[in-house]
Amino acid sequence: MSRENLKNIEKQISAYKHGKVPKELRIAQIVLTARTMFAQNGYTNSSMDELAKRVKVSKPVIYELVGSKDNLFKMILTEAGQELQERIQNAVDQASSLESKLKAGGLAFFNFVKEHRQLWLALFVNDQGLFSKDIALIRKEQSDLVSNLIVSSNAFENSSLTYISGIAHALNGAYEALAIWWFDHPEIEPETLANWITELLLPTDLPLNR
Amino acid sequence: MSRENLKNIEKQISAYKHGKVPKELRIAQIVLTARTMFAQNGYTNSSMDELAKRVKVSKPVIYELVGSKDNLFKMILTEAGQELQERIQNAVDQASSLESKLKAGGLAFFNFVKEHRQLWLALFVNDQGLFSKDIALIRKEQSDLVSNLIVSSNAFENSSLTYISGIAHALNGAYEALAIWWFDHPEIEPETLANWITELLLPTDLPLNR
DNA sequence: TATAGTAACCTACTTATAGTAGTTTACTAC
DNA sequence: GTAGTAAACTACTATAAGTAGGTTACTATA
């Protein structure tokens, strides 16, 4: 991602006196500018008119070069997805044991998110603002339910509330992701899915508490 | 959710000859019609003009009664969130052991999703179509990476590929959800988060394989 | 039974934004 | 210096959220 940086490109562009900039350079400028804009405002709250203003070019130029708002977003999404993928893959490859691979992969992921917080949010999670607070509230309630379950089970009796809250959210995310995956495997019964996650967390041949 | 059903309400409405229907009844009709529309087309692809057509009323009536498109969506989202919450809570309360509570809660969740597939997707996951395929592709790649990790570790050697794929998606969902939760706890280090999930899956005082 | 008040509803607009048709400008090759 | 073309522009259309201001029909009271 950002193999070229925006400053660099704009410096090159400033060499063209009368504003007629080669296609590829202009595309790079547009995509990078759009990435910042999407990160700041999300997809819906970003407009192509504003993008045109930021790039200091008229709208048809943008449409000529990147096709559509959708397509522009997809380009940015795909590129970021690829970089994320590569970084995780490299991290996993360089570790040896299962445990260290899991740690390294997770670390690579969280570092990526840390470096690109706003962008990651805008690309992979939600469309800036609109309902994120409402969904966050619902998730929080679900997670509180799970937190209570964990606490009352004494499974994590020496753990901090922060840790338990985080784990509860992670667990909810697992259920949610499995439900999304389920759309492509509709023949599976709800009971089966519930068992999968339960057994993942509480292997039947192991004591429940630790 | 849908404490009243649409047919019922429209039957009551048809009693009013000249189309002047009491506020509350009209609101119920609008909300239920909108719920169907959002489930079919998602938020962005649903228009208030179409809603007005479906309800057979002019647009200002709808704005008078539900305020805005945002607000309408939030009403539906919140109500669905509450029902989901209640169903999981009831299921958990009625079970006794930690394991049975996890199973029952999970089952309640997956049953809810099964009963309201399209609506659940539209409300909690994404905005119909636009980028869901692109994000799904990225998730699939991440999950394949995790699947390979799982397979090569021999941790699940007797498991079907379908199961492994599902678990991999669930695991990715856990990372993603934890990253979202992280926005409210920015002081935590990436290493810490990576360790949390690793230890959840591979408790250090237990053998790695089972 | 006439009429005042109001709840429910309407037509016709404004504003914002994605996307396009058709034209103009400046650099390049001969 | 002129022809061709790449890069850019102005000015439009279409769709959709949201609103201003007016109309209709039911209800209560004289």
Short mmCIF file of C-alpha atoms (C1' of nucleotides) in Angstrom, two decimals:
data_model
loop_
_atom_site.label_atom_id
_atom_site.label_comp_id
_atom_site.label_asym_id
_atom_site.label_seq_id
_atom_site.Cartn_x
_atom_site.Cartn_y
_atom_site.Cartn_z
CA MET A 1 0.00 0.00 0.00
CA SER A 2 1.13 3.51 -0.73
CA ARG A 3 4.11 2.24 -2.68
CA GLU A 4 4.28 5.84 -3.79
CA ASN A 5 3.50 8.56 -1.35
CA LEU A 6 1.30 11.48 -2.14
CA LYS A 7 3.83 14.26 -1.54
CA ASN A 8 6.21 12.61 -3.94
CA ILE A 9 3.60 12.33 -6.65
CA GLU A 10 2.42 15.88 -6.26
CA LYS A 11 5.99 17.07 -6.54
CA GLN A 12 6.28 15.26 -9.87
CA ILE A 13 2.95 16.71 -10.95
CA SER A 14 3.99 20.25 -10.18
CA ALA A 15 6.58 19.93 -12.95
CA TYR A 16 3.83 19.97 -15.57
CA LYS A 17 3.20 23.67 -16.05
CA HIS A 18 -0.12 23.73 -17.84
CA GLY A 19 -1.78 21.11 -15.76
CA LYS A 20 -1.68 18.32 -18.32
CA VAL A 21 -0.39 15.45 -16.31
CA PRO A 22 0.24 11.93 -17.65
CA LYS A 23 -2.50 9.42 -16.96
CA GLU A 24 -0.64 7.16 -14.58
CA LEU A 25 0.59 9.94 -12.38
CA ARG A 26 -2.89 11.44 -12.20
CA ILE A 27 -4.41 8.08 -11.33
CA ALA A 28 -1.94 7.62 -8.51
CA GLN A 29 -2.76 11.08 -7.21
CA ILE A 30 -6.49 10.43 -7.37
CA VAL A 31 -6.29 7.08 -5.63
CA LEU A 32 -4.08 8.33 -2.84
CA THR A 33 -6.18 11.42 -2.30
CA ALA A 34 -9.32 9.32 -2.27
CA ARG A 35 -7.79 6.95 0.27
CA THR A 36 -7.27 9.82 2.67
CA MET A 37 -10.73 11.14 2.02
CA PHE A 38 -12.40 7.76 2.59
CA ALA A 39 -10.37 7.28 5.77
CA GLN A 40 -11.49 10.66 7.05
CA ASN A 41 -15.15 10.57 6.06
CA GLY A 42 -16.07 7.01 5.14
CA TYR A 43 -17.60 5.97 1.87
CA THR A 44 -21.04 7.59 2.03
CA ASN A 45 -19.84 10.89 3.44
CA SER A 46 -17.20 11.28 0.77
CA SER A 47 -18.27 12.91 -2.48
CA MET A 48 -16.74 12.81 -5.89
CA ASP A 49 -17.13 16.58 -6.09
CA GLU A 50 -14.98 16.96 -3.03
CA LEU A 51 -12.43 14.55 -4.44
CA ALA A 52 -12.31 16.61 -7.63
CA LYS A 53 -11.71 19.71 -5.55
CA ARG A 54 -8.92 18.11 -3.55
CA VAL A 55 -7.20 16.87 -6.68
CA LYS A 56 -7.85 20.24 -8.33
CA VAL A 57 -9.28 18.69 -11.43
CA SER A 58 -12.78 18.47 -12.88
CA LYS A 59 -15.04 15.53 -12.19
CA PRO A 60 -15.01 13.94 -15.67
CA VAL A 61 -11.25 13.55 -15.37
CA ILE A 62 -11.77 11.41 -12.33
CA TYR A 63 -14.49 9.36 -13.95
CA GLU A 64 -12.35 8.88 -17.04
CA LEU A 65 -9.47 7.57 -14.94
CA VAL A 66 -11.10 5.48 -12.23
CA GLY A 67 -14.53 4.66 -13.62
CA SER A 68 -16.81 5.19 -10.66
CA LYS A 69 -16.92 5.84 -6.96
CA ASP A 70 -17.58 2.16 -6.31
CA ASN A 71 -14.68 1.12 -8.41
CA LEU A 72 -12.35 3.61 -6.79
CA PHE A 73 -13.28 2.30 -3.36
CA LYS A 74 -12.80 -1.27 -4.50
CA MET A 75 -9.33 -0.50 -5.82
CA ILE A 76 -8.33 0.91 -2.47
CA LEU A 77 -10.02 -1.91 -0.58
CA THR A 78 -8.35 -4.58 -2.64
CA GLU A 79 -4.91 -3.04 -2.38
CA ALA A 80 -5.19 -2.70 1.38
CA GLY A 81 -6.51 -6.25 1.64
CA GLN A 82 -3.51 -7.52 -0.29
CA GLU A 83 -1.02 -5.73 1.86
CA LEU A 84 -2.69 -6.96 5.02
CA GLN A 85 -2.69 -10.48 3.67
CA GLU A 86 0.97 -10.33 2.74
CA ARG A 87 2.01 -9.00 6.09
CA ILE A 88 0.17 -11.70 7.98
CA GLN A 89 1.44 -14.42 5.65
CA ASN A 90 5.06 -13.26 6.08
CA ALA A 91 4.71 -13.14 9.84
CA VAL A 92 3.22 -16.62 9.97
CA ASP A 93 5.84 -18.03 7.62
CA GLN A 94 8.67 -16.74 9.74
CA ALA A 95 7.41 -18.39 12.92
CA SER A 96 7.80 -22.08 13.62
CA SER A 97 5.42 -23.50 16.20
CA LEU A 98 1.66 -23.26 15.99
CA GLU A 99 1.62 -21.00 19.00
CA SER A 100 4.23 -18.62 17.66
CA LYS A 101 2.54 -18.56 14.27
CA LEU A 102 -0.75 -17.58 15.86
CA LYS A 103 0.94 -14.88 17.88
CA ALA A 104 2.93 -13.53 14.96
CA GLY A 105 -0.05 -13.53 12.62
CA GLY A 106 -2.21 -11.79 15.18
CA LEU A 107 0.49 -9.27 15.89
CA ALA A 108 0.88 -8.49 12.18
CA PHE A 109 -2.86 -7.95 11.94
CA PHE A 110 -3.10 -5.68 14.97
CA ASN A 111 -0.07 -3.69 13.84
CA PHE A 112 -1.69 -3.13 10.48
CA VAL A 113 -4.84 -1.88 12.16
CA LYS A 114 -2.81 0.36 14.43
CA GLU A 115 -0.96 1.93 11.53
CA HIS A 116 -4.11 2.55 9.52
CA ARG A 117 -6.85 2.89 12.11
CA GLN A 118 -9.20 5.19 10.26
CA LEU A 119 -8.63 3.59 6.90
CA TRP A 120 -9.08 0.08 8.23
CA LEU A 121 -12.34 1.13 9.85
CA ALA A 122 -13.62 2.80 6.71
CA LEU A 123 -12.63 -0.04 4.41
CA PHE A 124 -13.44 -3.17 6.35
CA VAL A 125 -15.87 -2.32 9.06
CA ASN A 126 -18.43 0.33 8.43
CA ASP A 127 -19.53 3.37 6.65
CA GLN A 128 -18.49 6.23 8.92
CA GLY A 129 -20.85 6.98 11.69
CA LEU A 130 -24.32 6.33 10.39
CA PHE A 131 -25.21 3.31 12.47
CA SER A 132 -21.91 2.26 13.94
CA LYS A 133 -22.88 3.63 17.35
CA ASP A 134 -26.14 1.76 17.36
CA ILE A 135 -24.54 -1.47 16.27
CA ALA A 136 -21.75 -0.93 18.78
CA LEU A 137 -24.36 -0.61 21.52
CA ILE A 138 -26.02 -3.86 20.53
CA ARG A 139 -22.67 -5.58 20.41
CA LYS A 140 -21.83 -4.20 23.81
CA GLU A 141 -25.00 -5.65 25.28
CA GLN A 142 -24.29 -9.03 23.75
CA SER A 143 -20.75 -8.89 25.02
CA ASP A 144 -21.88 -7.95 28.52
CA LEU A 145 -24.01 -11.03 28.48
CA VAL A 146 -21.00 -13.12 27.51
CA SER A 147 -18.83 -11.34 30.07
CA ASN A 148 -21.28 -12.23 32.82
CA LEU A 149 -21.28 -15.78 31.65
CA ILE A 150 -17.51 -15.92 31.79
CA VAL A 151 -17.27 -14.25 35.16
CA SER A 152 -19.92 -16.41 36.79
CA SER A 153 -18.28 -19.54 35.47
CA ASN A 154 -15.05 -18.77 37.32
CA ALA A 155 -13.19 -19.83 34.21
CA PHE A 156 -11.13 -16.67 34.24
CA GLU A 157 -11.21 -15.86 37.91
CA ASN A 158 -7.89 -14.08 38.06
CA SER A 159 -8.42 -11.98 34.95
CA SER A 160 -9.01 -8.26 34.66
CA LEU A 161 -12.34 -6.89 33.57
CA THR A 162 -10.69 -5.32 30.55
CA TYR A 163 -9.40 -8.68 29.43
CA ILE A 164 -12.78 -10.31 29.95
CA SER A 165 -14.51 -7.56 28.02
CA GLY A 166 -12.11 -7.94 25.12
CA ILE A 167 -12.47 -11.68 25.04
CA ALA A 168 -16.24 -11.36 25.15
CA HIS A 169 -16.19 -9.07 22.12
CA ALA A 170 -13.84 -11.42 20.32
CA LEU A 171 -16.13 -14.32 21.05
CA ASN A 172 -19.14 -12.43 19.72
CA GLY A 173 -17.18 -11.61 16.62
CA ALA A 174 -16.54 -15.29 16.13
CA TYR A 175 -20.25 -16.07 16.25
CA GLU A 176 -21.03 -13.25 13.86
CA ALA A 177 -18.37 -14.28 11.37
CA LEU A 178 -19.54 -17.87 11.49
CA ALA A 179 -23.07 -16.69 10.74
CA ILE A 180 -21.81 -14.81 7.70
CA TRP A 181 -19.85 -17.86 6.55
CA TRP A 182 -23.06 -19.85 7.04
CA PHE A 183 -24.67 -18.02 4.12
CA ASP A 184 -22.46 -20.08 1.82
CA HIS A 185 -23.17 -23.31 3.70
CA PRO A 186 -26.90 -23.16 4.40
CA GLU A 187 -27.25 -26.91 4.74
CA ILE A 188 -25.58 -26.85 8.15
CA GLU A 189 -27.85 -26.96 11.19
CA PRO A 190 -27.78 -24.20 13.83
CA GLU A 191 -27.01 -26.84 16.48
CA THR A 192 -23.89 -27.85 14.60
CA LEU A 193 -22.58 -24.29 14.50
CA ALA A 194 -23.29 -23.75 18.19
CA ASN A 195 -21.41 -26.95 18.99
CA TRP A 196 -18.41 -25.97 16.89
CA ILE A 197 -17.72 -22.82 18.84
CA THR A 198 -18.51 -24.41 22.18
CA GLU A 199 -16.09 -27.23 21.55
CA LEU A 200 -13.44 -24.86 20.28
CA LEU A 201 -13.56 -23.05 23.60
CA LEU A 202 -14.26 -25.99 25.84
CA PRO A 203 -12.72 -29.14 24.37
CA THR A 204 -14.77 -32.02 25.72
CA ASP A 205 -11.74 -34.01 26.83
CA LEU A 206 -10.38 -31.21 28.97
CA PRO A 207 -11.47 -29.70 32.27
CA LEU A 208 -13.72 -26.69 31.78
CA ASN A 209 -11.92 -24.29 34.06
CA ARG A 210 -8.36 -23.22 33.96
CA MET B 1 -40.02 -8.11 16.74
CA SER B 2 -43.08 -7.97 14.56
CA ARG B 3 -45.34 -8.09 17.59
CA GLU B 4 -47.96 -7.07 15.06
CA ASN B 5 -47.86 -8.51 11.60
CA LEU B 6 -48.27 -6.49 8.47
CA LYS B 7 -51.34 -8.30 7.09
CA ASN B 8 -53.12 -7.70 10.33
CA ILE B 9 -52.34 -4.01 10.31
CA GLU B 10 -53.32 -3.54 6.71
CA LYS B 11 -56.62 -5.23 7.42
CA GLN B 12 -57.29 -2.71 10.17
CA ILE B 13 -56.22 0.09 7.86
CA SER B 14 -58.59 -0.98 5.11
CA ALA B 15 -61.45 -0.15 7.47
CA TYR B 16 -60.71 3.56 7.10
CA LYS B 17 -62.55 4.45 3.93
CA HIS B 18 -61.05 7.76 2.97
CA GLY B 19 -57.50 6.85 3.73
CA LYS B 20 -57.16 8.86 6.93
CA VAL B 21 -55.56 6.36 9.23
CA PRO B 22 -54.64 6.98 12.89
CA LYS B 23 -51.01 7.84 13.50
CA GLU B 24 -50.02 4.73 15.41
CA LEU B 25 -51.45 2.33 12.91
CA ARG B 26 -49.75 4.17 10.05
CA ILE B 27 -46.43 4.14 11.88
CA ALA B 28 -46.65 0.42 12.41
CA GLN B 29 -47.43 -0.08 8.74
CA ILE B 30 -44.52 2.10 7.66
CA VAL B 31 -42.01 0.41 9.96
CA LEU B 32 -43.02 -3.09 8.97
CA THR B 33 -43.04 -2.25 5.28
CA ALA B 34 -39.64 -0.60 5.63
CA ARG B 35 -38.28 -3.66 7.41
CA THR B 36 -39.18 -5.81 4.45
CA MET B 37 -37.76 -3.29 2.04
CA PHE B 38 -34.45 -2.98 3.91
CA ALA B 39 -34.20 -6.76 4.15
CA GLN B 40 -34.73 -7.07 0.39
CA ASN B 41 -32.54 -4.23 -0.81
CA GLY B 42 -30.31 -3.09 2.04
CA TYR B 43 -30.13 0.44 3.33
CA THR B 44 -28.54 2.28 0.41
CA ASN B 45 -30.58 0.58 -2.27
CA SER B 46 -33.84 1.34 -0.53
CA SER B 47 -35.44 4.68 -1.26
CA MET B 48 -38.00 6.66 0.66
CA ASP B 49 -39.88 7.21 -2.59
CA GLU B 50 -40.26 3.48 -2.98
CA LEU B 51 -41.34 3.13 0.63
CA ALA B 52 -43.97 5.80 0.06
CA LYS B 53 -45.20 3.88 -2.97
CA ARG B 54 -45.38 0.61 -1.07
CA VAL B 55 -47.28 2.19 1.79
CA LYS B 56 -49.47 4.06 -0.73
CA VAL B 57 -48.94 7.38 0.96
CA SER B 58 -46.99 10.52 0.07
CA LYS B 59 -43.46 11.08 1.27
CA PRO B 60 -44.14 13.88 3.78
CA VAL B 61 -46.45 11.53 5.68
CA ILE B 62 -43.55 9.19 6.19
CA TYR B 63 -41.19 11.97 7.25
CA GLU B 64 -43.80 13.33 9.62
CA LEU B 65 -44.18 9.96 11.29
CA VAL B 66 -40.67 8.51 11.38
CA GLY B 67 -38.41 11.54 11.01
CA SER B 68 -35.79 10.36 8.57
CA LYS B 69 -34.43 7.37 6.73
CA ASP B 70 -31.65 7.05 9.28
CA ASN B 71 -34.03 7.14 12.15
CA LEU B 72 -36.33 4.61 10.56
CA PHE B 73 -33.44 2.22 10.07
CA LYS B 74 -32.30 2.74 13.64
CA MET B 75 -35.75 1.93 14.99
CA ILE B 76 -35.76 -1.34 13.11
CA LEU B 77 -32.17 -2.09 14.07
CA THR B 78 -32.78 -1.42 17.73
CA GLU B 79 -35.92 -3.49 17.89
CA ALA B 80 -34.24 -6.43 16.20
CA GLY B 81 -31.23 -6.06 18.48
CA GLN B 82 -33.48 -6.19 21.51
CA GLU B 83 -35.28 -9.29 20.39
CA LEU B 84 -32.01 -11.02 19.61
CA GLN B 85 -30.64 -10.03 22.99
CA GLU B 86 -33.73 -11.33 24.82
CA ARG B 87 -33.71 -14.63 23.03
CA ILE B 88 -30.06 -15.26 23.82
CA GLN B 89 -30.49 -14.17 27.42
CA ASN B 90 -33.46 -16.49 27.91
CA ALA B 91 -31.62 -19.39 26.37
CA VAL B 92 -28.58 -18.82 28.57
CA ASP B 93 -30.68 -18.41 31.70
CA GLN B 94 -32.44 -21.67 31.16
CA ALA B 95 -29.23 -23.68 30.89
CA SER B 96 -27.15 -24.63 33.91
CA SER B 97 -23.51 -25.50 33.16
CA LEU B 98 -21.10 -23.21 31.36
CA GLU B 99 -20.99 -25.57 28.43
CA SER B 100 -24.74 -25.84 28.09
CA LYS B 101 -25.11 -22.07 28.44
CA LEU B 102 -22.64 -21.51 25.61
CA LYS B 103 -24.42 -24.02 23.44
CA ALA B 104 -27.87 -22.66 24.21
CA GLY B 105 -26.83 -19.07 23.66
CA GLY B 106 -25.14 -19.91 20.39
CA LEU B 107 -28.12 -21.89 19.25
CA ALA B 108 -30.47 -19.01 20.03
CA PHE B 109 -28.26 -16.70 18.01
CA PHE B 110 -28.01 -18.98 14.99
CA ASN B 111 -31.74 -19.65 15.07
CA PHE B 112 -32.42 -15.95 15.02
CA VAL B 113 -30.14 -15.53 12.02
CA LYS B 114 -31.81 -18.46 10.29
CA GLU B 115 -35.28 -17.02 10.80
CA HIS B 116 -34.32 -13.56 9.58
CA ARG B 117 -31.43 -14.16 7.21
CA GLN B 118 -31.88 -11.23 4.86
CA LEU B 119 -32.89 -8.83 7.58
CA TRP B 120 -30.01 -9.82 9.85
CA LEU B 121 -27.59 -9.30 6.99
CA ALA B 122 -29.01 -5.91 6.10
CA LEU B 123 -29.14 -4.69 9.68
CA PHE B 124 -25.97 -5.97 11.26
CA VAL B 125 -23.53 -6.81 8.56
CA ASN B 126 -23.47 -4.77 5.44
CA ASP B 127 -25.19 -2.58 3.02
CA GLN B 128 -26.51 -4.95 0.38
CA GLY B 129 -24.09 -5.85 -2.26
CA LEU B 130 -21.85 -2.87 -2.82
CA PHE B 131 -18.62 -4.22 -1.42
CA SER B 132 -19.71 -7.32 0.41
CA LYS B 133 -18.29 -9.53 -2.31
CA ASP B 134 -14.93 -7.81 -2.21
CA ILE B 135 -14.74 -7.95 1.55
CA ALA B 136 -15.90 -11.57 1.49
CA LEU B 137 -13.04 -12.35 -0.87
CA ILE B 138 -10.48 -10.76 1.43
CA ARG B 139 -11.94 -12.62 4.40
CA LYS B 140 -11.79 -15.83 2.46
CA GLU B 141 -8.10 -15.34 1.76
CA GLN B 142 -7.39 -14.61 5.40
CA SER B 143 -9.37 -17.64 6.42
CA ASP B 144 -7.57 -19.88 3.96
CA LEU B 145 -4.36 -18.78 5.59
CA VAL B 146 -5.74 -19.75 8.98
CA SER B 147 -7.12 -23.00 7.59
CA ASN B 148 -3.69 -23.96 6.31
CA LEU B 149 -2.23 -23.12 9.66
CA ILE B 150 -4.74 -25.33 11.40
CA VAL B 151 -4.35 -28.21 8.99
CA SER B 152 -0.57 -28.18 9.05
CA SER B 153 -0.55 -28.12 12.84
CA ASN B 154 -2.42 -31.42 12.99
CA ALA B 155 -4.49 -29.91 15.75
CA PHE B 156 -7.69 -30.93 14.03
CA GLU B 157 -6.48 -33.89 12.06
CA ASN B 158 -9.75 -35.81 12.00
CA SER B 159 -11.90 -32.84 11.09
CA SER B 160 -13.70 -32.13 7.84
CA LEU B 161 -12.61 -29.32 5.59
CA THR B 162 -15.98 -27.65 6.05
CA TYR B 163 -15.49 -27.58 9.79
CA ILE B 164 -11.99 -26.20 9.47
CA SER B 165 -13.17 -23.52 7.06
CA GLY B 166 -15.94 -22.48 9.43
CA ILE B 167 -13.62 -22.36 12.42
CA ALA B 168 -11.11 -20.33 10.44
CA HIS B 169 -13.76 -17.76 9.57
CA ALA B 170 -14.91 -17.66 13.19
CA LEU B 171 -11.36 -17.11 14.32
CA ASN B 172 -10.88 -14.26 11.88
CA GLY B 173 -14.11 -12.76 13.11
CA ALA B 174 -12.72 -12.84 16.63
CA TYR B 175 -9.63 -10.91 15.58
CA GLU B 176 -11.71 -8.39 13.71
CA ALA B 177 -14.11 -7.84 16.59
CA LEU B 178 -11.24 -7.43 19.00
CA ALA B 179 -9.74 -4.79 16.71
CA ILE B 180 -13.04 -2.91 16.73
CA TRP B 181 -13.22 -3.16 20.53
CA TRP B 182 -9.65 -1.87 20.59
CA PHE B 183 -10.82 1.53 19.34
CA ASP B 184 -12.24 2.11 22.80
CA HIS B 185 -9.10 0.81 24.54
CA PRO B 186 -6.26 2.33 22.52
CA GLU B 187 -3.77 2.06 25.38
CA ILE B 188 -3.47 -1.68 24.91
CA GLU B 189 -0.46 -2.96 22.96
CA PRO B 190 -0.87 -5.05 19.81
CA GLU B 191 1.22 -7.79 21.43
CA THR B 192 -1.25 -8.01 24.28
CA LEU B 193 -4.18 -8.50 21.95
CA ALA B 194 -2.35 -11.14 19.95
CA ASN B 195 -1.54 -12.99 23.16
CA TRP B 196 -5.12 -12.88 24.39
CA ILE B 197 -6.48 -14.75 21.41
CA THR B 198 -3.56 -17.14 21.25
CA GLU B 199 -3.98 -18.08 24.88
CA LEU B 200 -7.72 -18.40 24.52
CA LEU B 201 -7.18 -21.01 21.84
CA LEU B 202 -4.04 -22.62 23.21
CA PRO B 203 -4.02 -22.39 27.00
CA THR B 204 -0.38 -22.54 28.01
CA ASP B 205 -0.93 -25.19 30.65
CA LEU B 206 -2.51 -27.59 28.19
CA PRO B 207 -1.12 -29.64 25.34
CA LEU B 208 -1.53 -27.90 22.00
CA ASN B 209 -3.06 -30.78 20.09
CA ARG B 210 -6.15 -32.70 20.89
"C1'" DT C 1 -77.12 20.97 11.20
"C1'" DA C 2 -73.63 24.43 10.41
"C1'" DT C 3 -68.91 25.54 11.45
"C1'" DA C 4 -64.34 25.78 13.82
"C1'" DG C 5 -60.47 23.18 14.77
"C1'" DT C 6 -57.25 19.75 13.78
"C1'" DA C 7 -55.24 15.30 12.23
"C1'" DA C 8 -53.93 13.20 8.10
"C1'" DC C 9 -52.53 13.86 3.78
"C1'" DC C 10 -51.03 16.02 -0.71
"C1'" DT C 11 -48.42 18.54 -4.72
"C1'" DA C 12 -44.52 20.60 -5.90
"C1'" DC C 13 -40.47 22.11 -4.65
"C1'" DT C 14 -35.01 22.44 -2.96
"C1'" DT C 15 -30.55 20.45 -2.34
"C1'" DA C 16 -26.98 17.24 -2.90
"C1'" DT C 17 -24.48 14.13 -5.46
"C1'" DA C 18 -23.34 10.30 -8.96
"C1'" DG C 19 -22.48 10.19 -13.47
"C1'" DT C 20 -22.30 12.01 -18.70
"C1'" DA C 21 -22.45 14.64 -23.37
"C1'" DG C 22 -20.09 17.39 -25.99
"C1'" DT C 23 -16.37 20.83 -26.39
"C1'" DT C 24 -11.75 22.97 -25.75
"C1'" DT C 25 -6.73 23.19 -24.86
"C1'" DA C 26 -1.95 22.04 -25.10
"C1'" DC C 27 1.62 18.85 -26.15
"C1'" DT C 28 3.85 15.68 -29.95
"C1'" DA C 29 5.16 14.07 -34.47
"C1'" DC C 30 5.78 15.02 -38.86
"C1'" DG D 1 3.08 25.20 -38.81
"C1'" DT D 2 -0.36 21.93 -38.85
"C1'" DA D 3 -2.76 17.27 -37.75
"C1'" DG D 4 -3.71 14.21 -34.30
"C1'" DT D 5 -4.54 13.06 -29.76
"C1'" DA D 6 -4.22 13.10 -24.66
"C1'" DA D 7 -5.88 15.73 -20.97
"C1'" DA D 8 -8.90 18.64 -19.43
"C1'" DC D 9 -13.24 21.56 -19.07
"C1'" DT D 10 -18.29 23.51 -18.70
"C1'" DA D 11 -22.68 22.44 -18.24
"C1'" DC D 12 -25.85 19.19 -18.10
"C1'" DT D 13 -29.20 14.76 -16.42
"C1'" DA D 14 -31.05 11.67 -13.04
"C1'" DT D 15 -31.97 10.09 -8.61
"C1'" DA D 16 -32.97 10.50 -3.98
"C1'" DA D 17 -33.35 12.86 0.76
"C1'" DG D 18 -35.89 16.04 2.83
"C1'" DT D 19 -39.36 20.32 3.17
"C1'" DA D 20 -42.73 24.41 2.51
"C1'" DG D 21 -47.07 25.35 2.25
"C1'" DG D 22 -51.70 24.06 1.12
"C1'" DT D 23 -55.91 20.72 1.05
"C1'" DT D 24 -59.24 17.24 2.76
"C1'" DA D 25 -62.06 14.83 5.93
"C1'" DC D 26 -63.20 13.68 10.53
"C1'" DT D 27 -64.80 15.50 15.38
"C1'" DA D 28 -66.66 18.40 18.81
"C1'" DT D 29 -69.57 21.88 20.09
"C1'" DA D 30 -73.31 25.63 19.34
#
